[in-house]
mmCIF file with all atom_site columns, C-alpha atoms and ligand atoms in Angstrom:
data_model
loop_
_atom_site.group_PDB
_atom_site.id
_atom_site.type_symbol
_atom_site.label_atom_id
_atom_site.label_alt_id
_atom_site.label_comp_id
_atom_site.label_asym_id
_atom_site.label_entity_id
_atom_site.label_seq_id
_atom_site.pdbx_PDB_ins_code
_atom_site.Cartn_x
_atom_site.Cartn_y
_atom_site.Cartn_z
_atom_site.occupancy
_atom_site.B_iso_or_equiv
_atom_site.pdbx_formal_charge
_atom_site.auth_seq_id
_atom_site.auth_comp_id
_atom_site.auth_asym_id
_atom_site.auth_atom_id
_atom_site.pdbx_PDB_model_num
ATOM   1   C CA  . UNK A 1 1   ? 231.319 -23.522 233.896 1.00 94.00 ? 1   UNK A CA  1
ATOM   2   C CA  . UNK A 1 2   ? 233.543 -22.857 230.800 1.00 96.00 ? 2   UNK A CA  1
ATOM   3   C CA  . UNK A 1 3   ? 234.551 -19.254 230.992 1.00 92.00 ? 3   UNK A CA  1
ATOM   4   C CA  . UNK A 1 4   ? 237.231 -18.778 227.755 1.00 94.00 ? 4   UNK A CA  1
ATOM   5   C CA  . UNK A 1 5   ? 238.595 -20.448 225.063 1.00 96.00 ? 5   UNK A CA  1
ATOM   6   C CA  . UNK A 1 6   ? 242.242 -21.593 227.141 1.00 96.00 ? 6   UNK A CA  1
ATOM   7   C CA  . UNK A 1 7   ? 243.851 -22.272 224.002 1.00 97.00 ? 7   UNK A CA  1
ATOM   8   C CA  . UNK A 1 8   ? 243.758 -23.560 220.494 1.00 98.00 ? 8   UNK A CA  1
ATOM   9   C CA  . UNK A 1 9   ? 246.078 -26.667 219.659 1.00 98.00 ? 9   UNK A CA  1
ATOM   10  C CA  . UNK A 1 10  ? 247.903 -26.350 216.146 1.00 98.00 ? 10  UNK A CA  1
ATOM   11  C CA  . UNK A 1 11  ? 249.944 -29.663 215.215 1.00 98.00 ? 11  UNK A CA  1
ATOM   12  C CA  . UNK A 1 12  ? 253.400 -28.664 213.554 1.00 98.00 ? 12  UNK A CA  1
ATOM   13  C CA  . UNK A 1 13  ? 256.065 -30.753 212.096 1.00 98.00 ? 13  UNK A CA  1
ATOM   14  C CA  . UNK A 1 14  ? 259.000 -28.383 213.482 1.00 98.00 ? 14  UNK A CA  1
ATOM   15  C CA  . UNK A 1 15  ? 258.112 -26.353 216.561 1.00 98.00 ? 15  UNK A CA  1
ATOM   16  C CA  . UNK A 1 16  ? 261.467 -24.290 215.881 1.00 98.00 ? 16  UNK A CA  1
ATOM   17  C CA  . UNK A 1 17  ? 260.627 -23.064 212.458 1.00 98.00 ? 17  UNK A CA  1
ATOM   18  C CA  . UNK A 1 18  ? 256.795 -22.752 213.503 1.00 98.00 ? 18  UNK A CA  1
ATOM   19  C CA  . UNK A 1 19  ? 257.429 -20.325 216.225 1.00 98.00 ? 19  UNK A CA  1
ATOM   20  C CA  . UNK A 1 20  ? 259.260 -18.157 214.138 1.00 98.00 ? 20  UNK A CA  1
ATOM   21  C CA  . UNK A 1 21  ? 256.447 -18.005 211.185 1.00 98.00 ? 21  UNK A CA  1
ATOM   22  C CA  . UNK A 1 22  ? 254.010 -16.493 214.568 1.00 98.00 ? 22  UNK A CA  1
ATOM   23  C CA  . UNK A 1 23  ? 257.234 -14.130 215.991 1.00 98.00 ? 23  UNK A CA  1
ATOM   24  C CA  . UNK A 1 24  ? 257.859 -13.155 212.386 1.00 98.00 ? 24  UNK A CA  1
ATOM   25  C CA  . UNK A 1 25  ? 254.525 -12.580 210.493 1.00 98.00 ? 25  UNK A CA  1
ATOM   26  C CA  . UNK A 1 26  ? 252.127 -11.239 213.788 1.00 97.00 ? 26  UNK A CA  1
ATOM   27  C CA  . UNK A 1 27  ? 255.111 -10.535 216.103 1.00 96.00 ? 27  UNK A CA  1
ATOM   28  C CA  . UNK A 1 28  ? 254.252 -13.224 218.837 1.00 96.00 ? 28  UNK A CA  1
ATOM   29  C CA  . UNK A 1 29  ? 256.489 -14.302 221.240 1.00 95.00 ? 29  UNK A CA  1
ATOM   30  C CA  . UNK A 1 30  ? 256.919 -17.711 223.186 1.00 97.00 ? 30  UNK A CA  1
ATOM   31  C CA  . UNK A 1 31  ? 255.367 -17.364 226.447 1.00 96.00 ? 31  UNK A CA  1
ATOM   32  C CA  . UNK A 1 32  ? 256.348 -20.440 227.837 1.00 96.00 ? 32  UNK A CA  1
ATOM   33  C CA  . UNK A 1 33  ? 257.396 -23.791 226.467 1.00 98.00 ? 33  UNK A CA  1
ATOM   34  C CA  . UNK A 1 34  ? 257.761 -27.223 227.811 1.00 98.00 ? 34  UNK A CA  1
ATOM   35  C CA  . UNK A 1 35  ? 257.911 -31.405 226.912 1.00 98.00 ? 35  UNK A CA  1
ATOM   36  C CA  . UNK A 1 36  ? 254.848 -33.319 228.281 1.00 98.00 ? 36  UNK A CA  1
ATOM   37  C CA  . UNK A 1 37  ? 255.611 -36.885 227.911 1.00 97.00 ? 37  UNK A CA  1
ATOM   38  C CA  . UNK A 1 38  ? 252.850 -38.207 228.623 1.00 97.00 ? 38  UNK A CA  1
ATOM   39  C CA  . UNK A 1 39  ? 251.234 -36.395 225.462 1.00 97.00 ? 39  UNK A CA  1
ATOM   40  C CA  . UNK A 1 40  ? 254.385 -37.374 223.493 1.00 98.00 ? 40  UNK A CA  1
ATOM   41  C CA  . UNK A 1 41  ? 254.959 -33.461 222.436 1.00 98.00 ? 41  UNK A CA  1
ATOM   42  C CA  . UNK A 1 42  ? 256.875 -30.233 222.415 1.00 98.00 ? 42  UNK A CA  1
ATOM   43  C CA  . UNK A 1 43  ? 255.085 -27.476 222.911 1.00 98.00 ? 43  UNK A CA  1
ATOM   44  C CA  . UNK A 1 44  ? 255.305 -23.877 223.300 1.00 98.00 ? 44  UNK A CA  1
ATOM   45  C CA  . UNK A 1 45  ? 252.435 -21.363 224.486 1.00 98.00 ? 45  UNK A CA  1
ATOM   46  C CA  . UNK A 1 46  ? 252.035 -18.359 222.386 1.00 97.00 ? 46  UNK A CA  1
ATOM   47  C CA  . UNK A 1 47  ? 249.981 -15.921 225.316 1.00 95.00 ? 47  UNK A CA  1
ATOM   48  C CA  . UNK A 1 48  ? 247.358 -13.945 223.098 1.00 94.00 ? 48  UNK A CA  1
ATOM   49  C CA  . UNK A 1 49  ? 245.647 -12.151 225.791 1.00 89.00 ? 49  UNK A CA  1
ATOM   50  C CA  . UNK A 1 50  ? 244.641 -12.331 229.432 1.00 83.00 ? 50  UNK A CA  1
ATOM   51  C CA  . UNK A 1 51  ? 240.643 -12.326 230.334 1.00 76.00 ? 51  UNK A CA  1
ATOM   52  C CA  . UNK A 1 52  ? 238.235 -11.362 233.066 1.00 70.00 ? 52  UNK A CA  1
ATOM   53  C CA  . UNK A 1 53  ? 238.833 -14.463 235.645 1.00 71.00 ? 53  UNK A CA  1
ATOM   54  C CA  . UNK A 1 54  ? 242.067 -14.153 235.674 1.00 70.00 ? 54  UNK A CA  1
ATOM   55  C CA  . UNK A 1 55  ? 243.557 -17.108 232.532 1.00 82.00 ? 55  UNK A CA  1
ATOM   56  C CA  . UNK A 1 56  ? 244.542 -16.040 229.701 1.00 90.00 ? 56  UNK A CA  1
ATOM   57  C CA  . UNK A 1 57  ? 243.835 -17.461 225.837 1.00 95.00 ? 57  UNK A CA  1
ATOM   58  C CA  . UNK A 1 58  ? 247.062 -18.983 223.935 1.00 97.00 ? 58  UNK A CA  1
ATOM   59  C CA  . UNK A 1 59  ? 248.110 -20.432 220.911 1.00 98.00 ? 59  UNK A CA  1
ATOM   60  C CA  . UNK A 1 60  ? 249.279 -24.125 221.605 1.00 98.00 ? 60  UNK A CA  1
ATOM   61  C CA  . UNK A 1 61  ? 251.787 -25.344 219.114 1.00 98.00 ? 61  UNK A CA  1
ATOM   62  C CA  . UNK A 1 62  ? 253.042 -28.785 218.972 1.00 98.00 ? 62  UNK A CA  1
ATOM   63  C CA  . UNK A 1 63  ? 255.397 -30.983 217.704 1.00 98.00 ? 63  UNK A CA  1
ATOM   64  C CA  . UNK A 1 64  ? 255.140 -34.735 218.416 1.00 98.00 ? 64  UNK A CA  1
ATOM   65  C CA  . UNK A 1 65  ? 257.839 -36.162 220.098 1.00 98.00 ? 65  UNK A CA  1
ATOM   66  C CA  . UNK A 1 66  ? 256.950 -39.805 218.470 1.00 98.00 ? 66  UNK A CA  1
ATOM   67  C CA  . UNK A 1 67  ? 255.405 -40.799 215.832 1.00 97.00 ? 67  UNK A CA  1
ATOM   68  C CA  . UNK A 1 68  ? 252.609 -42.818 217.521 1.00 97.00 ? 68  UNK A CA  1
ATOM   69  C CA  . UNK A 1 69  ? 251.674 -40.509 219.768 1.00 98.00 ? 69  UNK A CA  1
ATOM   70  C CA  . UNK A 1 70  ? 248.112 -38.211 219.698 1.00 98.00 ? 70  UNK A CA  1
ATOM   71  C CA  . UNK A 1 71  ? 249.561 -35.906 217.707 1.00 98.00 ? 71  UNK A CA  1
ATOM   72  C CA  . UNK A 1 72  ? 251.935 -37.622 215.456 1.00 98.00 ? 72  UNK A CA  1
ATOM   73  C CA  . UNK A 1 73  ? 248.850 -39.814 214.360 1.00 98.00 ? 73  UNK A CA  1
ATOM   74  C CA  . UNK A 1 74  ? 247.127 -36.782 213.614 1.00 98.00 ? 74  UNK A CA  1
ATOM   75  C CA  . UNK A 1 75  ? 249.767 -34.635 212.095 1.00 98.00 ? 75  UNK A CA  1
ATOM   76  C CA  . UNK A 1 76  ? 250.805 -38.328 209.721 1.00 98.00 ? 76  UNK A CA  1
ATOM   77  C CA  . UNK A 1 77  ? 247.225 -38.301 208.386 1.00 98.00 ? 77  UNK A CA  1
ATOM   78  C CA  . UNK A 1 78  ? 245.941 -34.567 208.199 1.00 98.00 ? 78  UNK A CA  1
ATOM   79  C CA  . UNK A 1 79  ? 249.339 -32.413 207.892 1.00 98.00 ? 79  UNK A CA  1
ATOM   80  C CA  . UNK A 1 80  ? 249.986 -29.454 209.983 1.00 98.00 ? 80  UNK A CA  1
ATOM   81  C CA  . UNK A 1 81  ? 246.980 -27.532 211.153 1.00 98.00 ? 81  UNK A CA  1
ATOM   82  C CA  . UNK A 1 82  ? 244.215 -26.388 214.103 1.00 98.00 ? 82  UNK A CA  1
ATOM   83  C CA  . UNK A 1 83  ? 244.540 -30.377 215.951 1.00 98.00 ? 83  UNK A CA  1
ATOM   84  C CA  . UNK A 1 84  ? 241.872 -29.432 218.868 1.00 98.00 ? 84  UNK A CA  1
ATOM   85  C CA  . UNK A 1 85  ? 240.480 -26.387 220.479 1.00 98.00 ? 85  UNK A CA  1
ATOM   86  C CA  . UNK A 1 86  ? 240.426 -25.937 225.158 1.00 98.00 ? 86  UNK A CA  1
ATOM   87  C CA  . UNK A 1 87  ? 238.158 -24.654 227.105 1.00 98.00 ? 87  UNK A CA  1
ATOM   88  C CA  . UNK A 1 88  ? 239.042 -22.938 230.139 1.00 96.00 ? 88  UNK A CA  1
ATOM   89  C CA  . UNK A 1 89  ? 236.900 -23.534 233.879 1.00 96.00 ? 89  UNK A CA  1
ATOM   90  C CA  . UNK A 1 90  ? 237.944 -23.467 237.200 1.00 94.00 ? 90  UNK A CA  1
ATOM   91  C CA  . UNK A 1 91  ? 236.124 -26.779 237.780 1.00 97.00 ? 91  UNK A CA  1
ATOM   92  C CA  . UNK A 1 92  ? 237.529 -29.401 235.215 1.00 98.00 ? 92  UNK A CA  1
ATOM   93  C CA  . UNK A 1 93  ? 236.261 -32.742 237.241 1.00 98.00 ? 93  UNK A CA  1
ATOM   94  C CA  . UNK A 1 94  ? 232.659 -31.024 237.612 1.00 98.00 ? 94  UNK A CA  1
ATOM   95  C CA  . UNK A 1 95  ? 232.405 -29.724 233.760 1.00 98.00 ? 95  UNK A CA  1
ATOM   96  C CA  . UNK A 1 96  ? 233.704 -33.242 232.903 1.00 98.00 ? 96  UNK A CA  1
ATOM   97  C CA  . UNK A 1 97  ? 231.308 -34.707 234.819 1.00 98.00 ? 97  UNK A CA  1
ATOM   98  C CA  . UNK A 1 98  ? 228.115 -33.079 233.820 1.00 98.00 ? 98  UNK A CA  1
ATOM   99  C CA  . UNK A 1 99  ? 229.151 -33.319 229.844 1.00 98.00 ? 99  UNK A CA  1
ATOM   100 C CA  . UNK A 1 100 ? 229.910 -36.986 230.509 1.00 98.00 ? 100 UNK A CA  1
ATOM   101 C CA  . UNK A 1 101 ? 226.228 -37.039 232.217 1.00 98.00 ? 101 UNK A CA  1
ATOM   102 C CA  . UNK A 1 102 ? 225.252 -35.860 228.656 1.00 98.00 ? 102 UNK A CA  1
ATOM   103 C CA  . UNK A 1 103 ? 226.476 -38.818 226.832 1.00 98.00 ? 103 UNK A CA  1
ATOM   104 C CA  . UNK A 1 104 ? 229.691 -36.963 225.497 1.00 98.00 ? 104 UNK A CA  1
ATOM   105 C CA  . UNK A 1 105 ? 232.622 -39.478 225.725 1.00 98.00 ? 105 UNK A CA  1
ATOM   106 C CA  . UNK A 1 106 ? 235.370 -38.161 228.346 1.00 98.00 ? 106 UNK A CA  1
ATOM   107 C CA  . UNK A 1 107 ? 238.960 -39.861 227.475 1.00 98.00 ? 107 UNK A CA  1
ATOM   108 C CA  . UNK A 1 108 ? 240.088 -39.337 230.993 1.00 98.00 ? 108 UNK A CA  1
ATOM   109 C CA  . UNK A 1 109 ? 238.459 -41.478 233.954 1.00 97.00 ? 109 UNK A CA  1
ATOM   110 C CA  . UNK A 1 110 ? 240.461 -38.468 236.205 1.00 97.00 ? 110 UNK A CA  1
ATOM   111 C CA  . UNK A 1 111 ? 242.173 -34.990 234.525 1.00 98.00 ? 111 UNK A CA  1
ATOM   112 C CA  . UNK A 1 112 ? 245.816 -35.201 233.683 1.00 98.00 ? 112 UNK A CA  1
ATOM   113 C CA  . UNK A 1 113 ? 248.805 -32.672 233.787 1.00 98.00 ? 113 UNK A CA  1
ATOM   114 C CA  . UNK A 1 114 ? 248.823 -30.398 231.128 1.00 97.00 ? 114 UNK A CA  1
ATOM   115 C CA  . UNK A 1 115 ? 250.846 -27.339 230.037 1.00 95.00 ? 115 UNK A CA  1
ATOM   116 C CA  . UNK A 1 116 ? 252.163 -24.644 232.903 1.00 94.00 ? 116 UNK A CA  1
ATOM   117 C CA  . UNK A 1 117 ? 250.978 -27.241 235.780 1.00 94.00 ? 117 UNK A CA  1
ATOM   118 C CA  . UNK A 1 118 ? 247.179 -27.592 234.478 1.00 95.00 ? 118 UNK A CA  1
ATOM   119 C CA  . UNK A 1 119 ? 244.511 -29.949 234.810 1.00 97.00 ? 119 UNK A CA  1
ATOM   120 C CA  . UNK A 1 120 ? 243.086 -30.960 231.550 1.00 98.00 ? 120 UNK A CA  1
ATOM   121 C CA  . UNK A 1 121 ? 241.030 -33.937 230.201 1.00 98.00 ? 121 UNK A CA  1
ATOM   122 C CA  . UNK A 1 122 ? 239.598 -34.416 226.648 1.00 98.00 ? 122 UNK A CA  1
ATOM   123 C CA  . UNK A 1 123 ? 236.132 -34.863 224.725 1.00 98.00 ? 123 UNK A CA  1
ATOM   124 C CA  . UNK A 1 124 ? 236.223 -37.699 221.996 1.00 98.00 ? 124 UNK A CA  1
ATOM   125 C CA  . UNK A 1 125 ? 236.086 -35.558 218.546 1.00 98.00 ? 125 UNK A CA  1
ATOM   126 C CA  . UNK A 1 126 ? 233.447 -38.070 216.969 1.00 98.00 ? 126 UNK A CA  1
ATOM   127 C CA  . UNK A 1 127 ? 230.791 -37.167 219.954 1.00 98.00 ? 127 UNK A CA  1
ATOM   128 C CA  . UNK A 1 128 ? 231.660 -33.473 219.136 1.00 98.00 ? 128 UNK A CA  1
ATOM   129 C CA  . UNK A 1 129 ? 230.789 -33.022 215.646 1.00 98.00 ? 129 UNK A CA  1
ATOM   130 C CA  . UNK A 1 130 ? 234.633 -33.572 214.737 1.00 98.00 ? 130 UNK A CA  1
ATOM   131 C CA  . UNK A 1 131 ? 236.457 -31.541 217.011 1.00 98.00 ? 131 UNK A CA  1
ATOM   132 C CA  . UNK A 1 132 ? 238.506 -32.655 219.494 1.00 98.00 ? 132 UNK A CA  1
ATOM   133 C CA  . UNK A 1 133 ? 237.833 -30.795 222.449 1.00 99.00 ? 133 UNK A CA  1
ATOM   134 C CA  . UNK A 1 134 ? 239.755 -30.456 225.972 1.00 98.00 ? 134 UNK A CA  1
ATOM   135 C CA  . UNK A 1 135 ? 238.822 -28.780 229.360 1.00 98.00 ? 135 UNK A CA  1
ATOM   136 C CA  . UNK A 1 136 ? 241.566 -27.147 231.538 1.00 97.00 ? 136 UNK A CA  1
ATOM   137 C CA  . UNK A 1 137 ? 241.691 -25.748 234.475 1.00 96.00 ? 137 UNK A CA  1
ATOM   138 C CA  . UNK A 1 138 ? 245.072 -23.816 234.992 1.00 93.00 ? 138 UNK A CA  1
ATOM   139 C CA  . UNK A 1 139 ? 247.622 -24.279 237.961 1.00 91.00 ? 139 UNK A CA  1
ATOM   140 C CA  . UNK A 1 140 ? 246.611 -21.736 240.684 1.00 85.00 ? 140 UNK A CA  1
ATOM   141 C CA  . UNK A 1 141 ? 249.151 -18.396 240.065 1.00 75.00 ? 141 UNK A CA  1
ATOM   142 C CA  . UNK A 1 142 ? 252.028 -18.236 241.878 1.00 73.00 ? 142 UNK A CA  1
ATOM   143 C CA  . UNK A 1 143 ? 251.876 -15.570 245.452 1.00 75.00 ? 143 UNK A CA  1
ATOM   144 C CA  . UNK A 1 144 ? 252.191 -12.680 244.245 1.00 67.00 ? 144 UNK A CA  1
ATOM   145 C CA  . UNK A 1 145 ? 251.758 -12.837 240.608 1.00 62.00 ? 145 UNK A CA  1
ATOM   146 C CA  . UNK A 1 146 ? 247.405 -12.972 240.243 1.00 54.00 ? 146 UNK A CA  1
ATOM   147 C CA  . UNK A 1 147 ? 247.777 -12.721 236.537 1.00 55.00 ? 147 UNK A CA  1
ATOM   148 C CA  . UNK A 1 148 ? 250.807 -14.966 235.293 1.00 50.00 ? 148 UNK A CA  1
ATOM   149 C CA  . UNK A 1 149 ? 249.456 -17.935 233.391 1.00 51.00 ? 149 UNK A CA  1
HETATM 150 C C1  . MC0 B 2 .   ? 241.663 -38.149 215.763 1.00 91.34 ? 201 MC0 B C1  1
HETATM 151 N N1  . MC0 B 2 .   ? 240.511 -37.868 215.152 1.00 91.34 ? 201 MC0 B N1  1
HETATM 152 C C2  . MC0 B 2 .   ? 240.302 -36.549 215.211 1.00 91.34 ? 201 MC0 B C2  1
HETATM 153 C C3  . MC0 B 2 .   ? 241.420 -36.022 215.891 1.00 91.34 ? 201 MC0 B C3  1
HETATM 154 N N2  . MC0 B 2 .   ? 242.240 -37.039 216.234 1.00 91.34 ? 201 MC0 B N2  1
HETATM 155 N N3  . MC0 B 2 .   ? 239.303 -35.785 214.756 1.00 91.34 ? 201 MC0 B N3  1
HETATM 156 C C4  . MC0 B 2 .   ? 239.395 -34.446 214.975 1.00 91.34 ? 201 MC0 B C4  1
HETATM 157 N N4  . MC0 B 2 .   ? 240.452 -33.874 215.605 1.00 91.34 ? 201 MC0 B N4  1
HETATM 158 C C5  . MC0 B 2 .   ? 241.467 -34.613 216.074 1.00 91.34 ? 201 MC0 B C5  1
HETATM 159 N N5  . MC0 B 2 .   ? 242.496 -34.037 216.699 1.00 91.34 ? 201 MC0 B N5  1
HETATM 160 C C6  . MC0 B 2 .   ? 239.611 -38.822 214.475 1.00 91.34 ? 201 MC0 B C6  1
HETATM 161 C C7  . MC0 B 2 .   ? 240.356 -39.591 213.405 1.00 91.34 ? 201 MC0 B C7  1
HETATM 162 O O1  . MC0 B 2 .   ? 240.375 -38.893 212.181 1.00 91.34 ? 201 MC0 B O1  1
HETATM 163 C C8  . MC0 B 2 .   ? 239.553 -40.859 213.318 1.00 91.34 ? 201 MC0 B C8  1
HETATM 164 O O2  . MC0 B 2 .   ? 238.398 -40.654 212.533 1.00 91.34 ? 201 MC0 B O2  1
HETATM 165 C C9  . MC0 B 2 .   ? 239.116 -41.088 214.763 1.00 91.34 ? 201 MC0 B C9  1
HETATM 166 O O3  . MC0 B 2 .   ? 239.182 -39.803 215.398 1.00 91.34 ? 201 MC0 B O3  1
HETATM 167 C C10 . MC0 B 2 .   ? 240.042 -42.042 215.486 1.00 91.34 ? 201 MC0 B C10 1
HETATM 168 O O4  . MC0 B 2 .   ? 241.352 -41.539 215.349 1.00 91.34 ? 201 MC0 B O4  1
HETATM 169 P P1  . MC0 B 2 .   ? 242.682 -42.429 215.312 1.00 91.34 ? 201 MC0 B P1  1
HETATM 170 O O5  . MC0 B 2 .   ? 243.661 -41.753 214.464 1.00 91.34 ? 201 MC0 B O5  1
HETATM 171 O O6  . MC0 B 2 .   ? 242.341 -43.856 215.026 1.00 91.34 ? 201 MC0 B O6  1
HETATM 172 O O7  . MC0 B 2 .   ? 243.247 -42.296 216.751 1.00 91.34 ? 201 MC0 B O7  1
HETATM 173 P P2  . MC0 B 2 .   ? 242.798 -42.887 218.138 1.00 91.34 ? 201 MC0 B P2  1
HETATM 174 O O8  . MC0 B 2 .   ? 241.383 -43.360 218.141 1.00 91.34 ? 201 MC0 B O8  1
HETATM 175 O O9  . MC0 B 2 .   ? 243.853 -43.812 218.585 1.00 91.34 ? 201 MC0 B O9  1
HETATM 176 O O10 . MC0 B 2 .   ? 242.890 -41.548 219.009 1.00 91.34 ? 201 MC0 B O10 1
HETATM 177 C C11 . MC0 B 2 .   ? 242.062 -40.438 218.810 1.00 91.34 ? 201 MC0 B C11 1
HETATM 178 C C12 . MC0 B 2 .   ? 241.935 -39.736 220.169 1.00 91.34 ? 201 MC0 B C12 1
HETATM 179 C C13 . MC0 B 2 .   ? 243.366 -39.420 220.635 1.00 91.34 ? 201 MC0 B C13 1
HETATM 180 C C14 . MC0 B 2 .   ? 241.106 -38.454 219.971 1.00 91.34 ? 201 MC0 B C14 1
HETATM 181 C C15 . MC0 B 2 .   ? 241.218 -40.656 221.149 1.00 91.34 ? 201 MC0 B C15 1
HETATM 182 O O11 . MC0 B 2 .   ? 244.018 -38.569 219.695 1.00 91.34 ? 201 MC0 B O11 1
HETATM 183 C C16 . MC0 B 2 .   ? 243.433 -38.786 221.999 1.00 91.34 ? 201 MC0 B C16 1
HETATM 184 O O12 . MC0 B 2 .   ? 243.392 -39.476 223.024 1.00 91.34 ? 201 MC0 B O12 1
HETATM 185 N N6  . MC0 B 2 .   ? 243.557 -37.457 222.065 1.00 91.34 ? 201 MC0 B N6  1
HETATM 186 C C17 . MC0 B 2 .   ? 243.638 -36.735 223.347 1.00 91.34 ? 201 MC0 B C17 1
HETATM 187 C C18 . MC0 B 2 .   ? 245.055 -36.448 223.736 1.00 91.34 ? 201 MC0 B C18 1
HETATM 188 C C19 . MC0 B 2 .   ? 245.767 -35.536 222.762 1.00 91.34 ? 201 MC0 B C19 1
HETATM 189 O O13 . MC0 B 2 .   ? 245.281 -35.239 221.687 1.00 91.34 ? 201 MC0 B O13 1
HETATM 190 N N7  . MC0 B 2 .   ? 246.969 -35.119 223.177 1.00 91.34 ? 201 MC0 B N7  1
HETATM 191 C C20 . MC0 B 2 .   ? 247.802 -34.188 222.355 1.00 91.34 ? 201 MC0 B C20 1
HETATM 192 C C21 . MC0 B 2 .   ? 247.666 -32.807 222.814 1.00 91.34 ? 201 MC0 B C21 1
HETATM 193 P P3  . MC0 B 2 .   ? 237.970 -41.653 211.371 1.00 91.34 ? 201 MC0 B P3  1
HETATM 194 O O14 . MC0 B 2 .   ? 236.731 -41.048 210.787 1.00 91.34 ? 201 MC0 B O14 1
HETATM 195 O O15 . MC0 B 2 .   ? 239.139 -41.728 210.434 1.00 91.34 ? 201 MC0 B O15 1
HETATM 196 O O16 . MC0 B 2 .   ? 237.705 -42.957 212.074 1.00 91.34 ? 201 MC0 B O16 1
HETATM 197 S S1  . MC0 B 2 .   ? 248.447 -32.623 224.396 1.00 91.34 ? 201 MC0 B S1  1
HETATM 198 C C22 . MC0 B 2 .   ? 247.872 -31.169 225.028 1.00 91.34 ? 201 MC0 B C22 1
HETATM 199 O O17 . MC0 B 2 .   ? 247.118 -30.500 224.379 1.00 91.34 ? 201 MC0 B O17 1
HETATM 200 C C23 . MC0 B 2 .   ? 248.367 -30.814 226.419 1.00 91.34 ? 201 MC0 B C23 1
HETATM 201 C C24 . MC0 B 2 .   ? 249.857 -30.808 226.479 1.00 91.34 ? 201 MC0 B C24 1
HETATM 202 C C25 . MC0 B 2 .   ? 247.789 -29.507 226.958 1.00 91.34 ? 201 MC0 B C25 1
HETATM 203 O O18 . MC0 B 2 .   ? 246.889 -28.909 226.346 1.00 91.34 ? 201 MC0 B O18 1
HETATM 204 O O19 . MC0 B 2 .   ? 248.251 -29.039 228.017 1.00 91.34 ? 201 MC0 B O19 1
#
């Protein structure tokens, strides 16, 4: 079942100069940051607030790290700007599953890694009325910390 909106992507050109616009103008800070290869970008998770199972909802920002990657594609033909929205479940391979079932397109055969240890996959954006659309299921917290990611 999806439970919260995880996060919202937002392609950037320069992640440096982008997180600053969200510390300066709403007073944001980076809650965590990271370099997925395999997605070809930079990224750092802006934590907007925590919810009732226990995730939380971010901002997503990302900068490719090459040009012909998901996001550099995107970001060479649109400019900078909301690239895909995530929803949050505790069950990505199920949720996949059933919408799959439903004649949705799902890009992964099995979820990938995704930010802070996830599990994500992602929803072709022509079979969702032009949105690309990802499910993620976050990492399990660590002992002792219920409500870190
Ligand atoms: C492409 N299209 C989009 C779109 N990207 N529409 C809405 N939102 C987007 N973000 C449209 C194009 O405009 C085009 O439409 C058609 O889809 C085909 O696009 P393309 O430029 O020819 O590119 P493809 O087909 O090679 O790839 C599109 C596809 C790809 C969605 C399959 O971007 C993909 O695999 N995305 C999933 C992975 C991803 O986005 N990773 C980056 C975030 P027209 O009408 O012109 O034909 S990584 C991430 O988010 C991780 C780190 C995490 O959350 O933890």
């Amino acid at each position: 079942m999806l439970t919260r909106i995880d996060h919202i992507g937002i392609a950037c050109h320069d992640l440096d100069r982008t997180v600053e616009f969200y510390r300066a103008t709403y007073g944001f800070e980076v809650f965590h940051s990271e370099v997925n290869e395999e997605q070809g970008v930079r990224e750092a998770m802006i934590r907007i607030n925590g919810t009732s199972d226990g995730g939380a909802s971010y901002l997503q920002l990302l900068e490719p790290t090459r040009p012909d990657s998901a996001v550099g594609k995107w970001l060479a033909k649109n400019g900078e700007g909301v690239h895909h929205i995530a929803f949050g479940t505790e069950d990505v391979d199920g949720d996949a599953d059933d919408i799959r079932g439903k004649g949705v397109r799902v890009l992964y055969d099995e979820p990938r890694t995704g930010s802070m240890g996830s599990r994500i996959t992602f929803l072709h954006p022509k079979d969702c009325h032009g949105v690309l659309t990802e499910l993620v299921t976050a990492a399990p917290p660590a002992p002792g910390t219920p409500d870190e990611h």
